[in-house]
Amino acid sequence: MEQIVAPLALPHAVDIDEAASILQKADRILVIGCSGTGKSTLAQAIASLRGLTYVSMDRDIFWLPGWKPRPRAEAISRIEQAVAGPRWIMDGNSPGTLPLRLPRAEIVIWLRPPRRVALRGVFSRWLRYRGRSRPEMAEGCPERLDWKFLHYIWTFERNEVPQFQEMLVQHGPHVPVLTLKSHRDGAELLARLQASV
């Protein structure tokens, strides 16, 4: 049975209509959510529509070839450089870095579909890129799937979501947050954004 965490009241939750209106003009956007939910796909589509720089936390911030973590001080410096830029969309999690990212963001898109969607996403991604690096990942980091990663996804709502909620309340009360519960919601958002640009 899937465990859903009761949401804290996000200070500035918005619906798809409001978000599409904000996204027409927003220059700095965060996309967060469990692995396998389509963060990178959505972020790249919005980047293309709006002419924004696409920043992948996995590729550009956290990982070095061979699945070696980038030293934390260097990763923090790279986040600071990225968010200082004038126009970007950044996908990735790391709730502990939200205090660096939220003050510059104009909107957060939070992908929160059911766990089965995330699991299906990571399995299909693994089949597609098995043995090689996907475009949103650092070179030399071939796609992998192990029990630790699957456990992270299985427990994401219980273990990770409360951290995101806390960070959004503490460090982003002024930032609109759109929660997308399905791929259909994401497609609807993109359709509205395409119609307006």
C-alpha atoms as an extended CHARMM CRD file, in Angstrom:
* protein
*
       197  EXT
         1         1  MET       CA              0.0000000000        0.0000000000        0.0000000000  PROA      1               0.0000000000
         2         2  GLU       CA              1.3180000000        3.4250000000       -0.9380000000  PROA      2               0.0000000000
         3         3  GLN       CA              1.9720000000        5.7840000000        1.9020000000  PROA      3               0.0000000000
         4         4  ILE       CA              0.9150000000        9.3470000000        1.1770000000  PROA      4               0.0000000000
         5         5  VAL       CA              2.2760000000       12.0680000000        3.4090000000  PROA      5               0.0000000000
         6         6  ALA       CA             -0.3250000000       14.5830000000        4.5020000000  PROA      6               0.0000000000
         7         7  PRO       CA              0.8230000000       17.8300000000        2.9540000000  PROA      7               0.0000000000
         8         8  LEU       CA              1.7310000000       20.8360000000        4.9700000000  PROA      8               0.0000000000
         9         9  ALA       CA             -0.2110000000       23.7750000000        3.6810000000  PROA      9               0.0000000000
        10        10  LEU       CA              2.1360000000       25.2290000000        1.1080000000  PROA      10              0.0000000000
        11        11  PRO       CA              2.1120000000       28.9940000000        1.5130000000  PROA      11              0.0000000000
        12        12  HSD       CA              1.6080000000       29.7380000000       -2.1680000000  PROA      12              0.0000000000
        13        13  ALA       CA              0.0560000000       26.7320000000       -3.9260000000  PROA      13              0.0000000000
        14        14  VAL       CA             -1.2170000000       27.4660000000       -7.4390000000  PROA      14              0.0000000000
        15        15  ASP       CA             -3.2780000000       25.5490000000       -9.9850000000  PROA      15              0.0000000000
        16        16  ILE       CA             -2.3990000000       24.7990000000      -13.6120000000  PROA      16              0.0000000000
        17        17  ASP       CA             -4.0810000000       27.9850000000      -14.9120000000  PROA      17              0.0000000000
        18        18  GLU       CA             -2.1270000000       30.2240000000      -12.5340000000  PROA      18              0.0000000000
        19        19  ALA       CA              1.1010000000       28.3250000000      -13.1710000000  PROA      19              0.0000000000
        20        20  ALA       CA              0.7660000000       28.6020000000      -16.9590000000  PROA      20              0.0000000000
        21        21  SER       CA              0.2860000000       32.3400000000      -16.5910000000  PROA      21              0.0000000000
        22        22  ILE       CA              3.3490000000       32.6290000000      -14.3230000000  PROA      22              0.0000000000
        23        23  LEU       CA              5.4490000000       30.4220000000      -16.6250000000  PROA      23              0.0000000000
        24        24  GLN       CA              4.7980000000       32.7390000000      -19.5850000000  PROA      24              0.0000000000
        25        25  LYS       CA              7.0600000000       35.2970000000      -17.9090000000  PROA      25              0.0000000000
        26        26  ALA       CA              9.0990000000       33.3570000000      -15.3280000000  PROA      26              0.0000000000
        27        27  ASP       CA             12.8500000000       33.3720000000      -15.9040000000  PROA      27              0.0000000000
        28        28  ARG       CA             13.8930000000       31.0580000000      -13.0470000000  PROA      28              0.0000000000
        29        29  ILE       CA             12.0600000000       27.7760000000      -12.4620000000  PROA      29              0.0000000000
        30        30  LEU       CA             12.6490000000       24.7560000000      -10.2160000000  PROA      30              0.0000000000
        31        31  VAL       CA             11.3070000000       21.2990000000      -11.0670000000  PROA      31              0.0000000000
        32        32  ILE       CA             11.3710000000       18.7980000000       -8.1880000000  PROA      32              0.0000000000
        33        33  GLY       CA              9.9410000000       15.3360000000       -7.5220000000  PROA      33              0.0000000000
        34        34  CYS       CA             10.7680000000       11.6670000000       -7.1410000000  PROA      34              0.0000000000
        35        35  SER       CA             13.1260000000        9.9960000000       -9.6050000000  PROA      35              0.0000000000
        36        36  GLY       CA             11.3390000000        8.5860000000      -12.6380000000  PROA      36              0.0000000000
        37        37  THR       CA              8.4350000000       11.0440000000      -12.5890000000  PROA      37              0.0000000000
        38        38  GLY       CA              9.5180000000       13.0240000000      -15.6560000000  PROA      38              0.0000000000
        39        39  LYS       CA             11.2820000000       16.0410000000      -14.1450000000  PROA      39              0.0000000000
        40        40  SER       CA             13.9460000000       16.2260000000      -16.8370000000  PROA      40              0.0000000000
        41        41  THR       CA             11.4980000000       15.7000000000      -19.6930000000  PROA      41              0.0000000000
        42        42  LEU       CA              9.1970000000       18.4520000000      -18.4380000000  PROA      42              0.0000000000
        43        43  ALA       CA             12.0430000000       20.8380000000      -17.6030000000  PROA      43              0.0000000000
        44        44  GLN       CA             13.6130000000       20.4290000000      -21.0430000000  PROA      44              0.0000000000
        45        45  ALA       CA             10.2740000000       20.9790000000      -22.7800000000  PROA      45              0.0000000000
        46        46  ILE       CA              9.7180000000       24.2100000000      -20.8360000000  PROA      46              0.0000000000
        47        47  ALA       CA             13.3340000000       25.2780000000      -21.4640000000  PROA      47              0.0000000000
        48        48  SER       CA             12.7900000000       24.8150000000      -25.1950000000  PROA      48              0.0000000000
        49        49  LEU       CA              9.4960000000       26.7230000000      -25.2220000000  PROA      49              0.0000000000
        50        50  ARG       CA             10.8230000000       29.6270000000      -23.1550000000  PROA      50              0.0000000000
        51        51  GLY       CA             14.4520000000       29.7360000000      -24.3280000000  PROA      51              0.0000000000
        52        52  LEU       CA             15.7640000000       29.0680000000      -20.8100000000  PROA      52              0.0000000000
        53        53  THR       CA             19.0870000000       27.5010000000      -19.8500000000  PROA      53              0.0000000000
        54        54  TYR       CA             18.4610000000       23.9280000000      -18.7290000000  PROA      54              0.0000000000
        55        55  VAL       CA             20.3740000000       22.8820000000      -15.5950000000  PROA      55              0.0000000000
        56        56  SER       CA             20.3480000000       19.2320000000      -14.5230000000  PROA      56              0.0000000000
        57        57  MET       CA             21.3530000000       18.8160000000      -10.8770000000  PROA      57              0.0000000000
        58        58  ASP       CA             22.5800000000       15.2850000000      -11.6550000000  PROA      58              0.0000000000
        59        59  ARG       CA             24.6400000000       16.2090000000      -14.7030000000  PROA      59              0.0000000000
        60        60  ASP       CA             25.7760000000       19.7420000000      -13.9050000000  PROA      60              0.0000000000
        61        61  ILE       CA             26.0470000000       19.7680000000      -10.1090000000  PROA      61              0.0000000000
        62        62  PHE       CA             26.3560000000       16.4360000000       -8.3110000000  PROA      62              0.0000000000
        63        63  TRP       CA             28.0730000000       13.7200000000      -10.3420000000  PROA      63              0.0000000000
        64        64  LEU       CA             31.4950000000       13.1680000000      -11.8570000000  PROA      64              0.0000000000
        65        65  PRO       CA             32.3150000000       10.2800000000      -14.2210000000  PROA      65              0.0000000000
        66        66  GLY       CA             32.1400000000        6.8140000000      -12.6690000000  PROA      66              0.0000000000
        67        67  TRP       CA             29.2890000000        7.8000000000      -10.3380000000  PROA      67              0.0000000000
        68        68  LYS       CA             31.7440000000        9.7280000000       -8.2090000000  PROA      68              0.0000000000
        69        69  PRO       CA             30.0640000000       12.4680000000       -6.1540000000  PROA      69              0.0000000000
        70        70  ARG       CA             31.3960000000       15.9530000000       -6.7870000000  PROA      70              0.0000000000
        71        71  PRO       CA             32.9650000000       17.4030000000       -3.5990000000  PROA      71              0.0000000000
        72        72  ARG       CA             30.2340000000       19.2150000000       -1.6480000000  PROA      72              0.0000000000
        73        73  ALA       CA             31.9640000000       22.6080000000       -1.6290000000  PROA      73              0.0000000000
        74        74  GLU       CA             32.3100000000       22.4600000000       -5.4030000000  PROA      74              0.0000000000
        75        75  ALA       CA             28.7100000000       21.3260000000       -5.8460000000  PROA      75              0.0000000000
        76        76  ILE       CA             27.4770000000       24.2290000000       -3.6870000000  PROA      76              0.0000000000
        77        77  SER       CA             29.6020000000       26.6620000000       -5.7000000000  PROA      77              0.0000000000
        78        78  ARG       CA             28.1140000000       25.3100000000       -8.9360000000  PROA      78              0.0000000000
        79        79  ILE       CA             24.5640000000       25.7290000000       -7.5720000000  PROA      79              0.0000000000
        80        80  GLU       CA             25.3310000000       29.3070000000       -6.5500000000  PROA      80              0.0000000000
        81        81  GLN       CA             26.7140000000       30.0630000000      -10.0180000000  PROA      81              0.0000000000
        82        82  ALA       CA             23.7230000000       28.4660000000      -11.7330000000  PROA      82              0.0000000000
        83        83  VAL       CA             21.0650000000       30.2780000000       -9.7050000000  PROA      83              0.0000000000
        84        84  ALA       CA             22.8730000000       33.5980000000      -10.1130000000  PROA      84              0.0000000000
        85        85  GLY       CA             22.1730000000       33.3690000000      -13.8480000000  PROA      85              0.0000000000
        86        86  PRO       CA             19.3550000000       35.4540000000      -15.2800000000  PROA      86              0.0000000000
        87        87  ARG       CA             17.2660000000       32.7620000000      -17.0310000000  PROA      87              0.0000000000
        88        88  TRP       CA             17.1940000000       29.0630000000      -16.1580000000  PROA      88              0.0000000000
        89        89  ILE       CA             15.1360000000       25.9990000000      -15.3440000000  PROA      89              0.0000000000
        90        90  MET       CA             16.7020000000       23.5150000000      -12.9210000000  PROA      90              0.0000000000
        91        91  ASP       CA             15.5320000000       19.9730000000      -12.3090000000  PROA      91              0.0000000000
        92        92  GLY       CA             16.5990000000       17.8460000000       -9.3820000000  PROA      92              0.0000000000
        93        93  ASN       CA             15.9430000000       17.1670000000       -5.7580000000  PROA      93              0.0000000000
        94        94  SER       CA             18.3850000000       17.6530000000       -2.8610000000  PROA      94              0.0000000000
        95        95  PRO       CA             16.0680000000       19.3610000000       -0.3610000000  PROA      95              0.0000000000
        96        96  GLY       CA             19.1190000000       20.5340000000        1.5970000000  PROA      96              0.0000000000
        97        97  THR       CA             20.0790000000       22.8360000000       -1.2930000000  PROA      97              0.0000000000
        98        98  LEU       CA             16.6540000000       24.4770000000       -1.5540000000  PROA      98              0.0000000000
        99        99  PRO       CA             17.7460000000       27.3690000000        0.7120000000  PROA      99              0.0000000000
       100       100  LEU       CA             20.1960000000       28.2620000000       -2.0770000000  PROA      100             0.0000000000
       101       101  ARG       CA             17.7580000000       27.7510000000       -4.9330000000  PROA      101             0.0000000000
       102       102  LEU       CA             14.3720000000       28.9560000000       -3.6910000000  PROA      102             0.0000000000
       103       103  PRO       CA             15.2600000000       32.6350000000       -3.0930000000  PROA      103             0.0000000000
       104       104  ARG       CA             15.9590000000       33.0540000000       -6.8360000000  PROA      104             0.0000000000
       105       105  ALA       CA             13.1020000000       30.8840000000       -8.1340000000  PROA      105             0.0000000000
       106       106  GLU       CA              9.9340000000       32.4280000000       -9.5090000000  PROA      106             0.0000000000
       107       107  ILE       CA              7.9400000000       29.1820000000       -9.4640000000  PROA      107             0.0000000000
       108       108  VAL       CA              8.3610000000       25.5580000000       -8.3510000000  PROA      108             0.0000000000
       109       109  ILE       CA              6.8260000000       22.6760000000      -10.2750000000  PROA      109             0.0000000000
       110       110  TRP       CA              6.5520000000       19.6410000000       -7.9950000000  PROA      110             0.0000000000
       111       111  LEU       CA              5.8740000000       16.2950000000       -9.6760000000  PROA      111             0.0000000000
       112       112  ARG       CA              4.0200000000       14.0370000000       -7.2140000000  PROA      112             0.0000000000
       113       113  PRO       CA              2.3350000000       11.2060000000       -9.1480000000  PROA      113             0.0000000000
       114       114  PRO       CA              1.7020000000        7.8220000000       -7.5120000000  PROA      114             0.0000000000
       115       115  ARG       CA              4.7290000000        5.6990000000       -6.6690000000  PROA      115             0.0000000000
       116       116  ARG       CA              3.9160000000        3.2120000000       -9.4620000000  PROA      116             0.0000000000
       117       117  VAL       CA              4.5180000000        6.0170000000      -12.0060000000  PROA      117             0.0000000000
       118       118  ALA       CA              7.9980000000        6.6650000000      -10.6010000000  PROA      118             0.0000000000
       119       119  LEU       CA              8.8470000000        2.9570000000      -10.5930000000  PROA      119             0.0000000000
       120       120  ARG       CA              7.6280000000        2.5300000000      -14.1640000000  PROA      120             0.0000000000
       121       121  GLY       CA              9.6680000000        5.5920000000      -15.1440000000  PROA      121             0.0000000000
       122       122  VAL       CA             12.9470000000        4.3460000000      -13.6810000000  PROA      122             0.0000000000
       123       123  PHE       CA             12.4940000000        0.8430000000      -15.1280000000  PROA      123             0.0000000000
       124       124  SER       CA             11.7590000000        2.1630000000      -18.6280000000  PROA      124             0.0000000000
       125       125  ARG       CA             14.6850000000        4.5970000000      -18.3470000000  PROA      125             0.0000000000
       126       126  TRP       CA             16.9710000000        1.7540000000      -17.2940000000  PROA      126             0.0000000000
       127       127  LEU       CA             15.8780000000       -0.3600000000      -20.2570000000  PROA      127             0.0000000000
       128       128  ARG       CA             16.3840000000        2.5410000000      -22.6570000000  PROA      128             0.0000000000
       129       129  TYR       CA             19.8040000000        3.6650000000      -21.4290000000  PROA      129             0.0000000000
       130       130  ARG       CA             21.2190000000        0.4800000000      -19.8640000000  PROA      130             0.0000000000
       131       131  GLY       CA             25.0200000000        0.5470000000      -20.1350000000  PROA      131             0.0000000000
       132       132  ARG       CA             25.2300000000        4.1940000000      -21.1640000000  PROA      132             0.0000000000
       133       133  SER       CA             24.6840000000        7.6410000000      -19.7010000000  PROA      133             0.0000000000
       134       134  ARG       CA             21.3740000000        9.3310000000      -20.3590000000  PROA      134             0.0000000000
       135       135  PRO       CA             21.5290000000       12.9790000000      -21.5240000000  PROA      135             0.0000000000
       136       136  GLU       CA             20.5560000000       14.3840000000      -18.1010000000  PROA      136             0.0000000000
       137       137  MET       CA             23.3650000000       12.5150000000      -16.3330000000  PROA      137             0.0000000000
       138       138  ALA       CA             27.0970000000       13.1950000000      -16.2170000000  PROA      138             0.0000000000
       139       139  GLU       CA             29.2170000000       11.4030000000      -18.8090000000  PROA      139             0.0000000000
       140       140  GLY       CA             30.6510000000        8.1420000000      -17.5200000000  PROA      140             0.0000000000
       141       141  CYS       CA             27.6350000000        7.4550000000      -15.3000000000  PROA      141             0.0000000000
       142       142  PRO       CA             25.8120000000        4.6320000000      -17.0870000000  PROA      142             0.0000000000
       143       143  GLU       CA             22.2000000000        4.0910000000      -16.1400000000  PROA      143             0.0000000000
       144       144  ARG       CA             21.8770000000        1.7750000000      -13.1660000000  PROA      144             0.0000000000
       145       145  LEU       CA             19.1300000000        0.2440000000      -11.0940000000  PROA      145             0.0000000000
       146       146  ASP       CA             19.7240000000       -1.3200000000       -7.6900000000  PROA      146             0.0000000000
       147       147  TRP       CA             17.8250000000       -2.0900000000       -4.4870000000  PROA      147             0.0000000000
       148       148  LYS       CA             19.0750000000        1.0450000000       -2.7400000000  PROA      148             0.0000000000
       149       149  PHE       CA             17.6720000000        3.2400000000       -5.5110000000  PROA      149             0.0000000000
       150       150  LEU       CA             14.3860000000        1.3350000000       -5.5920000000  PROA      150             0.0000000000
       151       151  HSD       CA             14.1030000000        1.6930000000       -1.8060000000  PROA      151             0.0000000000
       152       152  TYR       CA             14.6560000000        5.4550000000       -2.1700000000  PROA      152             0.0000000000
       153       153  ILE       CA             11.7430000000        5.6210000000       -4.6120000000  PROA      153             0.0000000000
       154       154  TRP       CA              9.5270000000        3.3170000000       -2.5170000000  PROA      154             0.0000000000
       155       155  THR       CA             10.0110000000        5.4750000000        0.5900000000  PROA      155             0.0000000000
       156       156  PHE       CA             10.1760000000        8.8660000000       -1.1480000000  PROA      156             0.0000000000
       157       157  GLU       CA              6.7910000000       10.1120000000        0.0720000000  PROA      157             0.0000000000
       158       158  ARG       CA              7.5500000000        9.1080000000        3.6620000000  PROA      158             0.0000000000
       159       159  ASN       CA             11.2130000000       10.1280000000        3.9020000000  PROA      159             0.0000000000
       160       160  GLU       CA             11.8140000000       12.9120000000        1.3710000000  PROA      160             0.0000000000
       161       161  VAL       CA              8.5270000000       14.7660000000        0.9820000000  PROA      161             0.0000000000
       162       162  PRO       CA              8.4560000000       16.1530000000        4.5560000000  PROA      162             0.0000000000
       163       163  GLN       CA             11.8940000000       17.7080000000        3.9390000000  PROA      163             0.0000000000
       164       164  PHE       CA             10.6670000000       19.3830000000        0.7560000000  PROA      164             0.0000000000
       165       165  GLN       CA              7.5630000000       20.6650000000        2.5080000000  PROA      165             0.0000000000
       166       166  GLU       CA              9.6330000000       22.1030000000        5.3490000000  PROA      166             0.0000000000
       167       167  MET       CA             12.0760000000       23.8120000000        2.9860000000  PROA      167             0.0000000000
       168       168  LEU       CA              9.2920000000       25.2770000000        0.8640000000  PROA      168             0.0000000000
       169       169  VAL       CA              7.5860000000       26.6960000000        3.9460000000  PROA      169             0.0000000000
       170       170  GLN       CA             10.8040000000       28.0420000000        5.4820000000  PROA      170             0.0000000000
       171       171  HSD       CA             12.6840000000       29.2710000000        2.4260000000  PROA      171             0.0000000000
       172       172  GLY       CA             10.0860000000       29.7910000000       -0.2810000000  PROA      172             0.0000000000
       173       173  PRO       CA              6.8570000000       31.1160000000        1.2220000000  PROA      173             0.0000000000
       174       174  HSD       CA              6.7380000000       33.7220000000       -1.5500000000  PROA      174             0.0000000000
       175       175  VAL       CA              7.3290000000       31.1950000000       -4.3660000000  PROA      175             0.0000000000
       176       176  PRO       CA              4.2870000000       29.7650000000       -6.1850000000  PROA      176             0.0000000000
       177       177  VAL       CA              4.2170000000       25.9390000000       -6.1180000000  PROA      177             0.0000000000
       178       178  LEU       CA              2.3480000000       23.8840000000       -8.7020000000  PROA      178             0.0000000000
       179       179  THR       CA              1.8630000000       20.2170000000       -7.7570000000  PROA      179             0.0000000000
       180       180  LEU       CA              1.3780000000       17.8610000000      -10.6940000000  PROA      180             0.0000000000
       181       181  LYS       CA             -0.1600000000       14.4750000000       -9.8310000000  PROA      181             0.0000000000
       182       182  SER       CA              0.0110000000       12.8230000000      -13.2720000000  PROA      182             0.0000000000
       183       183  HSD       CA              1.6400000000       12.9350000000      -16.7010000000  PROA      183             0.0000000000
       184       184  ARG       CA             -1.7000000000       14.2230000000      -17.9560000000  PROA      184             0.0000000000
       185       185  ASP       CA             -1.3570000000       17.2570000000      -15.6680000000  PROA      185             0.0000000000
       186       186  GLY       CA              2.1220000000       17.8900000000      -17.0940000000  PROA      186             0.0000000000
       187       187  ALA       CA              0.8290000000       17.6000000000      -20.6660000000  PROA      187             0.0000000000
       188       188  GLU       CA             -1.9860000000       20.0260000000      -19.8720000000  PROA      188             0.0000000000
       189       189  LEU       CA              0.4880000000       22.5230000000      -18.4340000000  PROA      189             0.0000000000
       190       190  LEU       CA              2.6930000000       22.2720000000      -21.5390000000  PROA      190             0.0000000000
       191       191  ALA       CA             -0.3120000000       22.6430000000      -23.8560000000  PROA      191             0.0000000000
       192       192  ARG       CA             -1.3810000000       25.8280000000      -22.0880000000  PROA      192             0.0000000000
       193       193  LEU       CA              2.1460000000       27.1710000000      -22.1690000000  PROA      193             0.0000000000
       194       194  GLN       CA              2.5340000000       26.3380000000      -25.8880000000  PROA      194             0.0000000000
       195       195  ALA       CA             -0.7170000000       28.1160000000      -26.6470000000  PROA      195             0.0000000000
       196       196  SER       CA              0.5350000000       31.2580000000      -24.9420000000  PROA      196             0.0000000000
       197       197  VAL       CA              4.0460000000       31.5890000000      -26.3860000000  PROA      197             0.0000000000
